[in-house]
Amino acid sequence: KSMNRIPVIIDCDPGVDDTAALLLACQMPELDIRAVTTVAGNVGLDKTTANAKRVRHAIGADFPIYCGADKPMFRELHTAAEFHGADGFGGVELPIPEDVLPEEKAWDAIYRIAKELNGELVLIAVGPMTNVGIALAKYKELPKLIKKIVIMGGAAIGGNVTPAAEFNIYVDPEAADMTFCCGIPVHMCGLDVTMTAYITPEELEEIAAFGTPQATLVHDVLQKGLEKYVGWGKPGAALHDPAAVLYTVYPEMFTAEEAGVRVETKGPLTVGKTVTDLYSDKQFDDHNAFVVTNVDREAFISKVKELIKKY
Ligand code: BDR
Ligand code: CA
């Protein structure tokens, strides 16, 4: 392809919305997926890695997969299997492909690829930020080699694991704070925006009717979670991780504001909170982040449909 594609690594913990994010990324001609790296989060590393292989196989993609951390940098793993299913795949039973993965670890692959790309790499991190934290700790010059980091994680207001913390940050707050402080601009697609990036039951059925392998997989993995959201009185299922991928390529659909963000790692009630000065005094010294606060949901869902339909 002649267009200038954006070279990305997608670091993830599939995960049902991670699955949707990977699949959508593969459908975008604007993206050049250099690698998918896996981390423990929604479920254990063996399962998130197995699910990345399942997605790759189900849609006939060919991105390389590198395994990363099997637990947070300084804590025990806290999973979200009650939402994503015991296997992290929304109860969908697909055989696990036997593909042998490269020996290279996620953090080494991130550094190597960043170096090869001479500062052009965009890192999209939609799980706990453990692999990013380890890469930063191991390779001091990494911040000079990455253009930006787009994360799904955090929230300027609220949380989903606790009143103060969103899951990806809560699981590995130290790694998340290292990420925010490393000097690479961090674009934070937190709950502020991702809860507004939802898909309704009718829209998911419309997608299923496309009948492509992508459509079937997205529908099947999202279905159980969608029923939960509807049970909680929500209009649809939040497409958390897809929001980060779409933001990377179609920022014009979103609203983002520069702000300072740090992560609370100590507070007994607030551990994992992304403390941002966006709605307060704007007095953090370093405005290290862009906090994404809103999305044009209609445009977002039309794009999701268009991408899945095109096969
Ligand atoms: C985030 O947590 C995970 O369960 C989802 O995959 C998403 O990355 C939402 O808080
Ligand atoms: Ca995720």
PDB file of C-alpha atoms and ligand atoms in Angstrom:
ATOM      1  CA  LYS A   1       0.000   0.000   0.000  1.00  0.00           C
ATOM      2  CA  SER A   2       1.282   3.434  -0.866  1.00  0.00           C
ATOM      3  CA  MET A   3      -0.330   5.439   1.925  1.00  0.00           C
ATOM      4  CA  ASN A   4       1.718   6.338   4.970  1.00  0.00           C
ATOM      5  CA  ARG A   5       0.484   3.884   7.501  1.00  0.00           C
ATOM      6  CA  ILE A   6       0.878   4.405  11.256  1.00  0.00           C
ATOM      7  CA  PRO A   7       3.220   1.745  12.671  1.00  0.00           C
ATOM      8  CA  VAL A   8       1.766   0.401  15.924  1.00  0.00           C
ATOM      9  CA  ILE A   9       2.260  -2.217  18.577  1.00  0.00           C
ATOM     10  CA  ILE A  10      -0.899  -3.277  20.371  1.00  0.00           C
ATOM     11  CA  ASP A  11      -0.261  -4.369  23.941  1.00  0.00           C
ATOM     12  CA  CYS A  12      -3.329  -6.178  25.256  1.00  0.00           C
ATOM     13  CA  ASP A  13      -4.951  -8.742  27.554  1.00  0.00           C
ATOM     14  CA  PRO A  14      -7.732 -10.317  25.437  1.00  0.00           C
ATOM     15  CA  GLY A  15     -10.331 -10.015  26.807  1.00  0.00           C
ATOM     16  CA  VAL A  16     -13.534  -9.510  24.881  1.00  0.00           C
ATOM     17  CA  ASP A  17     -13.172  -5.821  24.037  1.00  0.00           C
ATOM     18  CA  ASP A  18      -9.464  -6.376  23.366  1.00  0.00           C
ATOM     19  CA  THR A  19     -10.572  -8.960  20.818  1.00  0.00           C
ATOM     20  CA  ALA A  20     -12.822  -6.392  19.149  1.00  0.00           C
ATOM     21  CA  ALA A  21      -9.972  -3.867  19.225  1.00  0.00           C
ATOM     22  CA  LEU A  22      -7.494  -6.251  17.575  1.00  0.00           C
ATOM     23  CA  LEU A  23      -9.945  -7.247  14.914  1.00  0.00           C
ATOM     24  CA  LEU A  24     -10.839  -3.633  14.109  1.00  0.00           C
ATOM     25  CA  ALA A  25      -7.168  -2.670  13.976  1.00  0.00           C
ATOM     26  CA  CYS A  26      -6.586  -5.433  11.419  1.00  0.00           C
ATOM     27  CA  GLN A  27      -9.365  -3.958   9.266  1.00  0.00           C
ATOM     28  CA  MET A  28      -7.825  -0.464   9.157  1.00  0.00           C
ATOM     29  CA  PRO A  29      -5.748   0.277   6.059  1.00  0.00           C
ATOM     30  CA  GLU A  30      -4.236   3.213   7.974  1.00  0.00           C
ATOM     31  CA  LEU A  31      -2.481   0.937  10.478  1.00  0.00           C
ATOM     32  CA  ASP A  32       0.653  -1.111  10.141  1.00  0.00           C
ATOM     33  CA  ILE A  33       0.511  -3.600  13.015  1.00  0.00           C
ATOM     34  CA  ARG A  34       4.131  -4.429  13.803  1.00  0.00           C
ATOM     35  CA  ALA A  35       3.329  -6.644  16.766  1.00  0.00           C
ATOM     36  CA  VAL A  36       0.745  -7.662  19.297  1.00  0.00           C
ATOM     37  CA  THR A  37       2.107  -8.125  22.810  1.00  0.00           C
ATOM     38  CA  THR A  38       0.202  -9.904  25.551  1.00  0.00           C
ATOM     39  CA  VAL A  39       0.008  -9.277  29.269  1.00  0.00           C
ATOM     40  CA  ALA A  40      -1.812 -10.753  32.249  1.00  0.00           C
ATOM     41  CA  GLY A  41      -4.949  -8.796  33.118  1.00  0.00           C
ATOM     42  CA  ASN A  42      -8.498  -9.795  32.367  1.00  0.00           C
ATOM     43  CA  VAL A  43      -7.295 -13.388  32.765  1.00  0.00           C
ATOM     44  CA  GLY A  44      -3.875 -14.990  33.169  1.00  0.00           C
ATOM     45  CA  LEU A  45      -1.129 -14.632  30.561  1.00  0.00           C
ATOM     46  CA  ASP A  46      -1.533 -18.149  29.177  1.00  0.00           C
ATOM     47  CA  LYS A  47      -5.147 -17.336  28.364  1.00  0.00           C
ATOM     48  CA  THR A  48      -4.650 -13.798  27.035  1.00  0.00           C
ATOM     49  CA  THR A  49      -1.946 -15.190  24.753  1.00  0.00           C
ATOM     50  CA  ALA A  50      -4.138 -18.094  23.657  1.00  0.00           C
ATOM     51  CA  ASN A  51      -6.895 -15.600  22.866  1.00  0.00           C
ATOM     52  CA  ALA A  52      -4.575 -13.428  20.790  1.00  0.00           C
ATOM     53  CA  LYS A  53      -3.764 -16.558  18.756  1.00  0.00           C
ATOM     54  CA  ARG A  54      -7.460 -17.368  18.452  1.00  0.00           C
ATOM     55  CA  VAL A  55      -8.207 -13.907  17.064  1.00  0.00           C
ATOM     56  CA  ARG A  56      -5.292 -14.059  14.650  1.00  0.00           C
ATOM     57  CA  HIS A  57      -6.400 -17.431  13.363  1.00  0.00           C
ATOM     58  CA  ALA A  58     -10.134 -16.664  13.219  1.00  0.00           C
ATOM     59  CA  ILE A  59      -9.649 -13.608  11.003  1.00  0.00           C
ATOM     60  CA  GLY A  60      -6.661 -14.840   9.029  1.00  0.00           C
ATOM     61  CA  ALA A  61      -4.355 -12.086  10.282  1.00  0.00           C
ATOM     62  CA  ASP A  62      -0.584 -12.412  10.428  1.00  0.00           C
ATOM     63  CA  PHE A  63       0.648 -10.069  13.164  1.00  0.00           C
ATOM     64  CA  PRO A  64       3.486 -11.484  15.280  1.00  0.00           C
ATOM     65  CA  ILE A  65       2.583 -12.138  18.924  1.00  0.00           C
ATOM     66  CA  TYR A  66       5.051 -11.698  21.779  1.00  0.00           C
ATOM     67  CA  CYS A  67       4.225 -12.763  25.335  1.00  0.00           C
ATOM     68  CA  GLY A  68       4.869 -10.407  28.176  1.00  0.00           C
ATOM     69  CA  ALA A  69       4.383 -10.291  31.920  1.00  0.00           C
ATOM     70  CA  ASP A  70       2.415 -12.908  33.819  1.00  0.00           C
ATOM     71  CA  LYS A  71       1.819 -10.590  36.749  1.00  0.00           C
ATOM     72  CA  PRO A  72       2.028  -6.899  37.664  1.00  0.00           C
ATOM     73  CA  MET A  73       5.429  -5.363  38.450  1.00  0.00           C
ATOM     74  CA  PHE A  74       5.027  -5.266  42.243  1.00  0.00           C
ATOM     75  CA  ARG A  75       1.679  -6.892  42.986  1.00  0.00           C
ATOM     76  CA  GLU A  76      -0.306 -10.043  42.647  1.00  0.00           C
ATOM     77  CA  LEU A  77      -2.630 -10.317  39.654  1.00  0.00           C
ATOM     78  CA  HIS A  78      -6.248  -9.224  39.993  1.00  0.00           C
ATOM     79  CA  THR A  79      -8.341 -10.487  37.054  1.00  0.00           C
ATOM     80  CA  ALA A  80     -11.735  -9.634  35.541  1.00  0.00           C
ATOM     81  CA  ALA A  81     -12.777 -13.179  34.673  1.00  0.00           C
ATOM     82  CA  GLU A  82     -16.246 -12.585  36.102  1.00  0.00           C
ATOM     83  CA  PHE A  83     -16.876 -10.205  33.188  1.00  0.00           C
ATOM     84  CA  HIS A  84     -14.759 -11.675  30.381  1.00  0.00           C
ATOM     85  CA  GLY A  85     -15.453 -15.354  31.167  1.00  0.00           C
ATOM     86  CA  ALA A  86     -13.088 -17.891  32.760  1.00  0.00           C
ATOM     87  CA  ASP A  87     -11.128 -18.119  29.519  1.00  0.00           C
ATOM     88  CA  GLY A  88     -11.324 -14.370  28.822  1.00  0.00           C
ATOM     89  CA  PHE A  89     -13.116 -15.001  25.543  1.00  0.00           C
ATOM     90  CA  GLY A  90     -16.724 -14.363  26.530  1.00  0.00           C
ATOM     91  CA  GLY A  91     -17.542 -18.052  26.662  1.00  0.00           C
ATOM     92  CA  VAL A  92     -16.780 -18.532  22.951  1.00  0.00           C
ATOM     93  CA  GLU A  93     -15.206 -21.918  22.422  1.00  0.00           C
ATOM     94  CA  LEU A  94     -12.672 -21.757  19.639  1.00  0.00           C
ATOM     95  CA  PRO A  95      -9.800 -24.211  19.448  1.00  0.00           C
ATOM     96  CA  ILE A  96      -6.482 -22.714  20.502  1.00  0.00           C
ATOM     97  CA  PRO A  97      -4.150 -22.694  17.493  1.00  0.00           C
ATOM     98  CA  GLU A  98      -0.898 -24.503  18.133  1.00  0.00           C
ATOM     99  CA  ASP A  99       1.275 -21.759  16.627  1.00  0.00           C
ATOM    100  CA  VAL A 100       4.623 -21.549  18.333  1.00  0.00           C
ATOM    101  CA  LEU A 101       5.405 -17.982  19.384  1.00  0.00           C
ATOM    102  CA  PRO A 102       8.789 -16.273  19.196  1.00  0.00           C
ATOM    103  CA  GLU A 103      11.001 -16.512  22.290  1.00  0.00           C
ATOM    104  CA  GLU A 104      11.499 -12.753  22.406  1.00  0.00           C
ATOM    105  CA  LYS A 105       9.637 -11.137  25.307  1.00  0.00           C
ATOM    106  CA  ALA A 106       7.118  -8.336  24.829  1.00  0.00           C
ATOM    107  CA  TRP A 107       9.345  -5.616  26.345  1.00  0.00           C
ATOM    108  CA  ASP A 108      12.327  -6.638  24.202  1.00  0.00           C
ATOM    109  CA  ALA A 109      10.155  -6.654  21.072  1.00  0.00           C
ATOM    110  CA  ILE A 110       8.766  -3.215  21.947  1.00  0.00           C
ATOM    111  CA  TYR A 111      12.287  -1.808  22.280  1.00  0.00           C
ATOM    112  CA  ARG A 112      13.626  -3.520  19.152  1.00  0.00           C
ATOM    113  CA  ILE A 113      10.720  -2.414  16.980  1.00  0.00           C
ATOM    114  CA  ALA A 114      10.788   1.128  18.405  1.00  0.00           C
ATOM    115  CA  LYS A 115      14.459   1.329  17.500  1.00  0.00           C
ATOM    116  CA  GLU A 116      13.871  -0.024  14.001  1.00  0.00           C
ATOM    117  CA  LEU A 117      11.203   2.644  13.463  1.00  0.00           C
ATOM    118  CA  ASN A 118      13.400   5.548  14.587  1.00  0.00           C
ATOM    119  CA  GLY A 119      10.846   7.387  16.689  1.00  0.00           C
ATOM    120  CA  GLU A 120       7.770   6.698  14.562  1.00  0.00           C
ATOM    121  CA  LEU A 121       6.222   3.916  16.655  1.00  0.00           C
ATOM    122  CA  VAL A 122       2.855   4.482  18.303  1.00  0.00           C
ATOM    123  CA  LEU A 123       2.212   2.151  21.216  1.00  0.00           C
ATOM    124  CA  ILE A 124      -1.422   1.296  21.921  1.00  0.00           C
ATOM    125  CA  ALA A 125      -1.784  -0.239  25.386  1.00  0.00           C
ATOM    126  CA  VAL A 126      -5.203  -1.600  26.298  1.00  0.00           C
ATOM    127  CA  GLY A 127      -4.376  -3.847  29.233  1.00  0.00           C
ATOM    128  CA  PRO A 128      -2.490  -3.294  32.486  1.00  0.00           C
ATOM    129  CA  MET A 129       0.697  -1.387  31.596  1.00  0.00           C
ATOM    130  CA  THR A 130       3.139  -3.966  32.988  1.00  0.00           C
ATOM    131  CA  ASN A 131       4.946  -4.666  29.707  1.00  0.00           C
ATOM    132  CA  VAL A 132       5.402  -0.947  29.114  1.00  0.00           C
ATOM    133  CA  GLY A 133       6.710  -0.462  32.665  1.00  0.00           C
ATOM    134  CA  ILE A 134       9.226  -3.272  32.267  1.00  0.00           C
ATOM    135  CA  ALA A 135      10.340  -1.943  28.866  1.00  0.00           C
ATOM    136  CA  LEU A 136      10.871   1.529  30.373  1.00  0.00           C
ATOM    137  CA  ALA A 137      12.804   0.113  33.317  1.00  0.00           C
ATOM    138  CA  LYS A 138      15.014  -2.014  31.092  1.00  0.00           C
ATOM    139  CA  TYR A 139      15.685   0.408  28.239  1.00  0.00           C
ATOM    140  CA  LYS A 140      16.501   3.931  29.385  1.00  0.00           C
ATOM    141  CA  GLU A 141      16.448   5.403  25.888  1.00  0.00           C
ATOM    142  CA  LEU A 142      13.017   3.996  25.039  1.00  0.00           C
ATOM    143  CA  PRO A 143      11.143   7.306  25.654  1.00  0.00           C
ATOM    144  CA  LYS A 144      13.152   8.898  22.820  1.00  0.00           C
ATOM    145  CA  LEU A 145      12.088   6.138  20.458  1.00  0.00           C
ATOM    146  CA  ILE A 146       8.299   6.155  20.834  1.00  0.00           C
ATOM    147  CA  LYS A 147       6.146   8.867  19.290  1.00  0.00           C
ATOM    148  CA  LYS A 148       3.156   8.493  21.580  1.00  0.00           C
ATOM    149  CA  ILE A 149       1.326   6.045  23.771  1.00  0.00           C
ATOM    150  CA  VAL A 150      -2.423   5.693  23.452  1.00  0.00           C
ATOM    151  CA  ILE A 151      -3.914   3.860  26.387  1.00  0.00           C
ATOM    152  CA  MET A 152      -7.277   2.528  27.381  1.00  0.00           C
ATOM    153  CA  GLY A 153      -7.128   3.082  31.086  1.00  0.00           C
ATOM    154  CA  GLY A 154      -7.967   5.408  33.908  1.00  0.00           C
ATOM    155  CA  ALA A 155     -10.672   8.006  34.236  1.00  0.00           C
ATOM    156  CA  ALA A 156     -10.657  11.702  34.985  1.00  0.00           C
ATOM    157  CA  ILE A 157     -13.799  10.987  36.975  1.00  0.00           C
ATOM    158  CA  GLY A 158     -14.835   7.707  38.598  1.00  0.00           C
ATOM    159  CA  GLY A 159     -13.774   4.103  38.259  1.00  0.00           C
ATOM    160  CA  ASN A 160     -15.050   0.617  37.543  1.00  0.00           C
ATOM    161  CA  VAL A 161     -13.102  -1.680  39.893  1.00  0.00           C
ATOM    162  CA  THR A 162     -13.418   0.774  42.792  1.00  0.00           C
ATOM    163  CA  PRO A 163     -15.102   4.187  42.934  1.00  0.00           C
ATOM    164  CA  ALA A 164     -11.669   5.701  42.203  1.00  0.00           C
ATOM    165  CA  ALA A 165      -9.951   3.274  39.856  1.00  0.00           C
ATOM    166  CA  GLU A 166     -10.341   1.814  36.403  1.00  0.00           C
ATOM    167  CA  PHE A 167      -9.290  -1.836  35.907  1.00  0.00           C
ATOM    168  CA  ASN A 168      -6.123  -1.500  33.778  1.00  0.00           C
ATOM    169  CA  ILE A 169      -4.606   1.080  36.115  1.00  0.00           C
ATOM    170  CA  TYR A 170      -5.808  -0.651  39.282  1.00  0.00           C
ATOM    171  CA  VAL A 171      -4.127  -3.920  38.305  1.00  0.00           C
ATOM    172  CA  ASP A 172      -0.679  -2.354  37.900  1.00  0.00           C
ATOM    173  CA  PRO A 173      -0.648   1.214  39.232  1.00  0.00           C
ATOM    174  CA  GLU A 174       3.157   1.399  39.476  1.00  0.00           C
ATOM    175  CA  ALA A 175       3.596   0.474  35.817  1.00  0.00           C
ATOM    176  CA  ALA A 176       0.880   2.949  34.868  1.00  0.00           C
ATOM    177  CA  ASP A 177       2.557   5.780  36.772  1.00  0.00           C
ATOM    178  CA  MET A 178       5.900   4.949  35.143  1.00  0.00           C
ATOM    179  CA  THR A 179       4.131   5.178  31.793  1.00  0.00           C
ATOM    180  CA  PHE A 180       2.620   8.584  32.565  1.00  0.00           C
ATOM    181  CA  CYS A 181       5.950   9.916  33.864  1.00  0.00           C
ATOM    182  CA  CYS A 182       8.268   8.612  31.151  1.00  0.00           C
ATOM    183  CA  GLY A 183       8.226  11.657  28.905  1.00  0.00           C
ATOM    184  CA  ILE A 184       6.331  10.129  25.985  1.00  0.00           C
ATOM    185  CA  PRO A 185       2.985  11.906  25.487  1.00  0.00           C
ATOM    186  CA  VAL A 186       0.224   9.647  26.816  1.00  0.00           C
ATOM    187  CA  HIS A 187      -3.231   9.861  25.279  1.00  0.00           C
ATOM    188  CA  MET A 188      -5.637   8.540  27.869  1.00  0.00           C
ATOM    189  CA  CYS A 189      -8.842   6.965  26.596  1.00  0.00           C
ATOM    190  CA  GLY A 190     -10.331   6.369  30.021  1.00  0.00           C
ATOM    191  CA  LEU A 191     -13.818   5.601  31.214  1.00  0.00           C
ATOM    192  CA  ASP A 192     -14.784   9.245  30.572  1.00  0.00           C
ATOM    193  CA  VAL A 193     -14.821   8.499  26.859  1.00  0.00           C
ATOM    194  CA  THR A 194     -15.109   4.727  26.666  1.00  0.00           C
ATOM    195  CA  MET A 195     -18.393   4.562  28.568  1.00  0.00           C
ATOM    196  CA  THR A 196     -19.840   6.832  25.890  1.00  0.00           C
ATOM    197  CA  ALA A 197     -18.401   4.590  23.131  1.00  0.00           C
ATOM    198  CA  TYR A 198     -21.008   1.891  23.570  1.00  0.00           C
ATOM    199  CA  ILE A 199     -22.717  -0.453  21.169  1.00  0.00           C
ATOM    200  CA  THR A 200     -26.422  -1.240  21.560  1.00  0.00           C
ATOM    201  CA  PRO A 201     -27.947  -4.727  21.210  1.00  0.00           C
ATOM    202  CA  GLU A 202     -29.566  -3.683  17.898  1.00  0.00           C
ATOM    203  CA  GLU A 203     -26.249  -2.445  16.512  1.00  0.00           C
ATOM    204  CA  LEU A 204     -24.489  -5.657  17.502  1.00  0.00           C
ATOM    205  CA  GLU A 205     -27.190  -7.684  15.722  1.00  0.00           C
ATOM    206  CA  GLU A 206     -26.781  -5.518  12.619  1.00  0.00           C
ATOM    207  CA  ILE A 207     -23.095  -6.332  12.678  1.00  0.00           C
ATOM    208  CA  ALA A 208     -23.703 -10.062  13.160  1.00  0.00           C
ATOM    209  CA  ALA A 209     -25.883 -10.007  10.039  1.00  0.00           C
ATOM    210  CA  PHE A 210     -22.866  -9.013   7.886  1.00  0.00           C
ATOM    211  CA  GLY A 211     -21.864 -12.660   8.202  1.00  0.00           C
ATOM    212  CA  THR A 212     -18.114 -12.129   7.784  1.00  0.00           C
ATOM    213  CA  PRO A 213     -15.681 -13.992  10.076  1.00  0.00           C
ATOM    214  CA  GLN A 214     -14.989 -10.617  11.732  1.00  0.00           C
ATOM    215  CA  ALA A 215     -18.688  -9.947  12.267  1.00  0.00           C
ATOM    216  CA  THR A 216     -19.325 -13.365  13.754  1.00  0.00           C
ATOM    217  CA  LEU A 217     -16.353 -13.181  16.100  1.00  0.00           C
ATOM    218  CA  VAL A 218     -17.154  -9.658  17.334  1.00  0.00           C
ATOM    219  CA  HIS A 219     -20.761 -10.570  17.917  1.00  0.00           C
ATOM    220  CA  ASP A 220     -20.004 -13.806  19.707  1.00  0.00           C
ATOM    221  CA  VAL A 221     -17.342 -12.465  22.072  1.00  0.00           C
ATOM    222  CA  LEU A 222     -19.277  -9.304  22.966  1.00  0.00           C
ATOM    223  CA  GLN A 223     -22.694 -10.894  23.441  1.00  0.00           C
ATOM    224  CA  LYS A 224     -22.464 -12.056  27.078  1.00  0.00           C
ATOM    225  CA  GLY A 225     -20.919  -8.791  28.283  1.00  0.00           C
ATOM    226  CA  LEU A 226     -23.553  -6.801  26.424  1.00  0.00           C
ATOM    227  CA  GLU A 227     -26.283  -8.670  28.307  1.00  0.00           C
ATOM    228  CA  LYS A 228     -24.577  -7.682  31.563  1.00  0.00           C
ATOM    229  CA  TYR A 229     -24.476  -4.002  30.621  1.00  0.00           C
ATOM    230  CA  VAL A 230     -28.147  -4.107  29.671  1.00  0.00           C
ATOM    231  CA  GLY A 231     -28.875  -5.782  33.029  1.00  0.00           C
ATOM    232  CA  TRP A 232     -27.126  -2.864  34.750  1.00  0.00           C
ATOM    233  CA  GLY A 233     -29.505  -0.493  32.983  1.00  0.00           C
ATOM    234  CA  LYS A 234     -26.981   0.726  30.387  1.00  0.00           C
ATOM    235  CA  PRO A 235     -27.924   1.335  26.746  1.00  0.00           C
ATOM    236  CA  GLY A 236     -25.147  -0.932  25.468  1.00  0.00           C
ATOM    237  CA  ALA A 237     -21.690  -2.434  25.978  1.00  0.00           C
ATOM    238  CA  ALA A 238     -18.764  -0.051  26.350  1.00  0.00           C
ATOM    239  CA  LEU A 239     -16.209  -0.645  23.585  1.00  0.00           C
ATOM    240  CA  HIS A 240     -13.308   0.384  25.822  1.00  0.00           C
ATOM    241  CA  ASP A 241     -10.341  -0.969  23.900  1.00  0.00           C
ATOM    242  CA  PRO A 242     -11.723  -0.286  20.407  1.00  0.00           C
ATOM    243  CA  ALA A 243     -12.047   3.371  21.461  1.00  0.00           C
ATOM    244  CA  ALA A 244      -8.265   3.576  21.919  1.00  0.00           C
ATOM    245  CA  VAL A 245      -7.635   2.023  18.501  1.00  0.00           C
ATOM    246  CA  LEU A 246     -10.134   4.280  16.731  1.00  0.00           C
ATOM    247  CA  TYR A 247      -8.756   7.336  18.562  1.00  0.00           C
ATOM    248  CA  THR A 248      -5.294   6.538  17.198  1.00  0.00           C
ATOM    249  CA  VAL A 249      -6.509   6.651  13.611  1.00  0.00           C
ATOM    250  CA  TYR A 250      -9.571   8.940  13.708  1.00  0.00           C
ATOM    251  CA  PRO A 251      -8.826  11.515  16.439  1.00  0.00           C
ATOM    252  CA  GLU A 252     -11.273  13.938  14.820  1.00  0.00           C
ATOM    253  CA  MET A 253     -14.176  11.868  16.168  1.00  0.00           C
ATOM    254  CA  PHE A 254     -12.984  12.528  19.710  1.00  0.00           C
ATOM    255  CA  THR A 255     -12.512  15.400  22.140  1.00  0.00           C
ATOM    256  CA  ALA A 256      -9.198  15.461  24.016  1.00  0.00           C
ATOM    257  CA  GLU A 257      -7.597  18.000  26.309  1.00  0.00           C
ATOM    258  CA  GLU A 258      -4.043  18.405  27.466  1.00  0.00           C
ATOM    259  CA  ALA A 259      -3.625  17.836  31.190  1.00  0.00           C
ATOM    260  CA  GLY A 260      -1.345  16.493  33.879  1.00  0.00           C
ATOM    261  CA  VAL A 261      -1.966  12.934  35.004  1.00  0.00           C
ATOM    262  CA  ARG A 262      -0.355  10.892  37.780  1.00  0.00           C
ATOM    263  CA  VAL A 263      -1.403   7.589  39.311  1.00  0.00           C
ATOM    264  CA  GLU A 264      -2.117   7.084  43.010  1.00  0.00           C
ATOM    265  CA  THR A 265      -0.181   4.026  44.203  1.00  0.00           C
ATOM    266  CA  LYS A 266      -0.654   4.291  47.959  1.00  0.00           C
ATOM    267  CA  GLY A 267      -4.087   5.470  49.058  1.00  0.00           C
ATOM    268  CA  PRO A 268      -6.178   2.688  50.594  1.00  0.00           C
ATOM    269  CA  LEU A 269      -9.361   4.037  49.013  1.00  0.00           C
ATOM    270  CA  THR A 270      -7.856   5.560  45.892  1.00  0.00           C
ATOM    271  CA  VAL A 271      -5.100   3.208  44.734  1.00  0.00           C
ATOM    272  CA  GLY A 272      -5.109   3.101  40.938  1.00  0.00           C
ATOM    273  CA  LYS A 273      -6.793   6.450  40.525  1.00  0.00           C
ATOM    274  CA  THR A 274      -5.542   8.551  37.623  1.00  0.00           C
ATOM    275  CA  VAL A 275      -5.215  11.898  39.353  1.00  0.00           C
ATOM    276  CA  THR A 276      -5.618  14.586  36.705  1.00  0.00           C
ATOM    277  CA  ASP A 277      -5.668  18.362  36.977  1.00  0.00           C
ATOM    278  CA  LEU A 278      -8.044  18.604  34.013  1.00  0.00           C
ATOM    279  CA  TYR A 279     -11.123  19.661  35.953  1.00  0.00           C
ATOM    280  CA  SER A 280      -9.303  21.340  38.817  1.00  0.00           C
ATOM    281  CA  ASP A 281      -6.397  23.730  39.028  1.00  0.00           C
ATOM    282  CA  LYS A 282      -4.245  22.733  35.979  1.00  0.00           C
ATOM    283  CA  GLN A 283      -1.296  23.036  38.313  1.00  0.00           C
ATOM    284  CA  PHE A 284       0.643  19.849  37.733  1.00  0.00           C
ATOM    285  CA  ASP A 285       4.083  20.937  36.530  1.00  0.00           C
ATOM    286  CA  ASP A 286       4.100  18.535  33.676  1.00  0.00           C
ATOM    287  CA  HIS A 287       1.189  18.362  31.267  1.00  0.00           C
ATOM    288  CA  ASN A 288       2.191  14.900  30.217  1.00  0.00           C
ATOM    289  CA  ALA A 289      -1.121  13.671  28.838  1.00  0.00           C
ATOM    290  CA  PHE A 290      -4.112  14.215  26.648  1.00  0.00           C
ATOM    291  CA  VAL A 291      -7.275  13.182  28.417  1.00  0.00           C
ATOM    292  CA  VAL A 292      -9.898  12.006  25.949  1.00  0.00           C
ATOM    293  CA  THR A 293     -13.278  13.029  27.281  1.00  0.00           C
ATOM    294  CA  ASN A 294     -15.836  12.416  24.563  1.00  0.00           C
ATOM    295  CA  VAL A 295     -16.579  10.773  21.233  1.00  0.00           C
ATOM    296  CA  ASP A 296     -19.146  11.313  18.517  1.00  0.00           C
ATOM    297  CA  ARG A 297     -20.868   7.972  19.145  1.00  0.00           C
ATOM    298  CA  GLU A 298     -22.752   7.926  15.846  1.00  0.00           C
ATOM    299  CA  ALA A 299     -19.565   8.438  13.848  1.00  0.00           C
ATOM    300  CA  PHE A 300     -17.752   5.902  16.005  1.00  0.00           C
ATOM    301  CA  ILE A 301     -20.342   3.147  15.523  1.00  0.00           C
ATOM    302  CA  SER A 302     -20.656   3.832  11.779  1.00  0.00           C
ATOM    303  CA  LYS A 303     -16.899   3.420  11.493  1.00  0.00           C
ATOM    304  CA  VAL A 304     -16.969   0.197  13.507  1.00  0.00           C
ATOM    305  CA  LYS A 305     -19.676  -1.165  11.196  1.00  0.00           C
ATOM    306  CA  GLU A 306     -17.893  -0.043   8.043  1.00  0.00           C
ATOM    307  CA  LEU A 307     -14.646  -1.692   9.148  1.00  0.00           C
ATOM    308  CA  ILE A 308     -16.276  -4.982  10.056  1.00  0.00           C
ATOM    309  CA  LYS A 309     -18.430  -5.096   6.949  1.00  0.00           C
ATOM    310  CA  LYS A 310     -15.664  -4.556   4.444  1.00  0.00           C
ATOM    311  CA  TYR A 311     -13.999  -7.987   4.955  1.00  0.00           C
TER     312      TYR A 311
HETATM  313  C1  BDR B   1     -10.600  -2.222  30.642  1.00  0.00           C
HETATM  314  O1  BDR B   1     -10.507  -3.346  31.522  1.00  0.00           O
HETATM  315  C2  BDR B   1     -10.598  -4.541  30.809  1.00  0.00           C
HETATM  316  O2  BDR B   1     -11.456  -5.418  31.454  1.00  0.00           O
HETATM  317  C3  BDR B   1     -11.069  -4.176  29.422  1.00  0.00           C
HETATM  318  O3  BDR B   1     -10.508  -5.058  28.460  1.00  0.00           O
HETATM  319  C4  BDR B   1     -10.571  -2.773  29.234  1.00  0.00           C
HETATM  320  O4  BDR B   1      -9.243  -2.762  28.743  1.00  0.00           O
HETATM  321  C5  BDR B   1     -11.831  -1.429  30.989  1.00  0.00           C
HETATM  322  O5  BDR B   1     -11.743  -0.950  32.307  1.00  0.00           O
HETATM  323 CA    CA B   2      -8.192  -4.739  27.830  1.00  0.00          CA
END
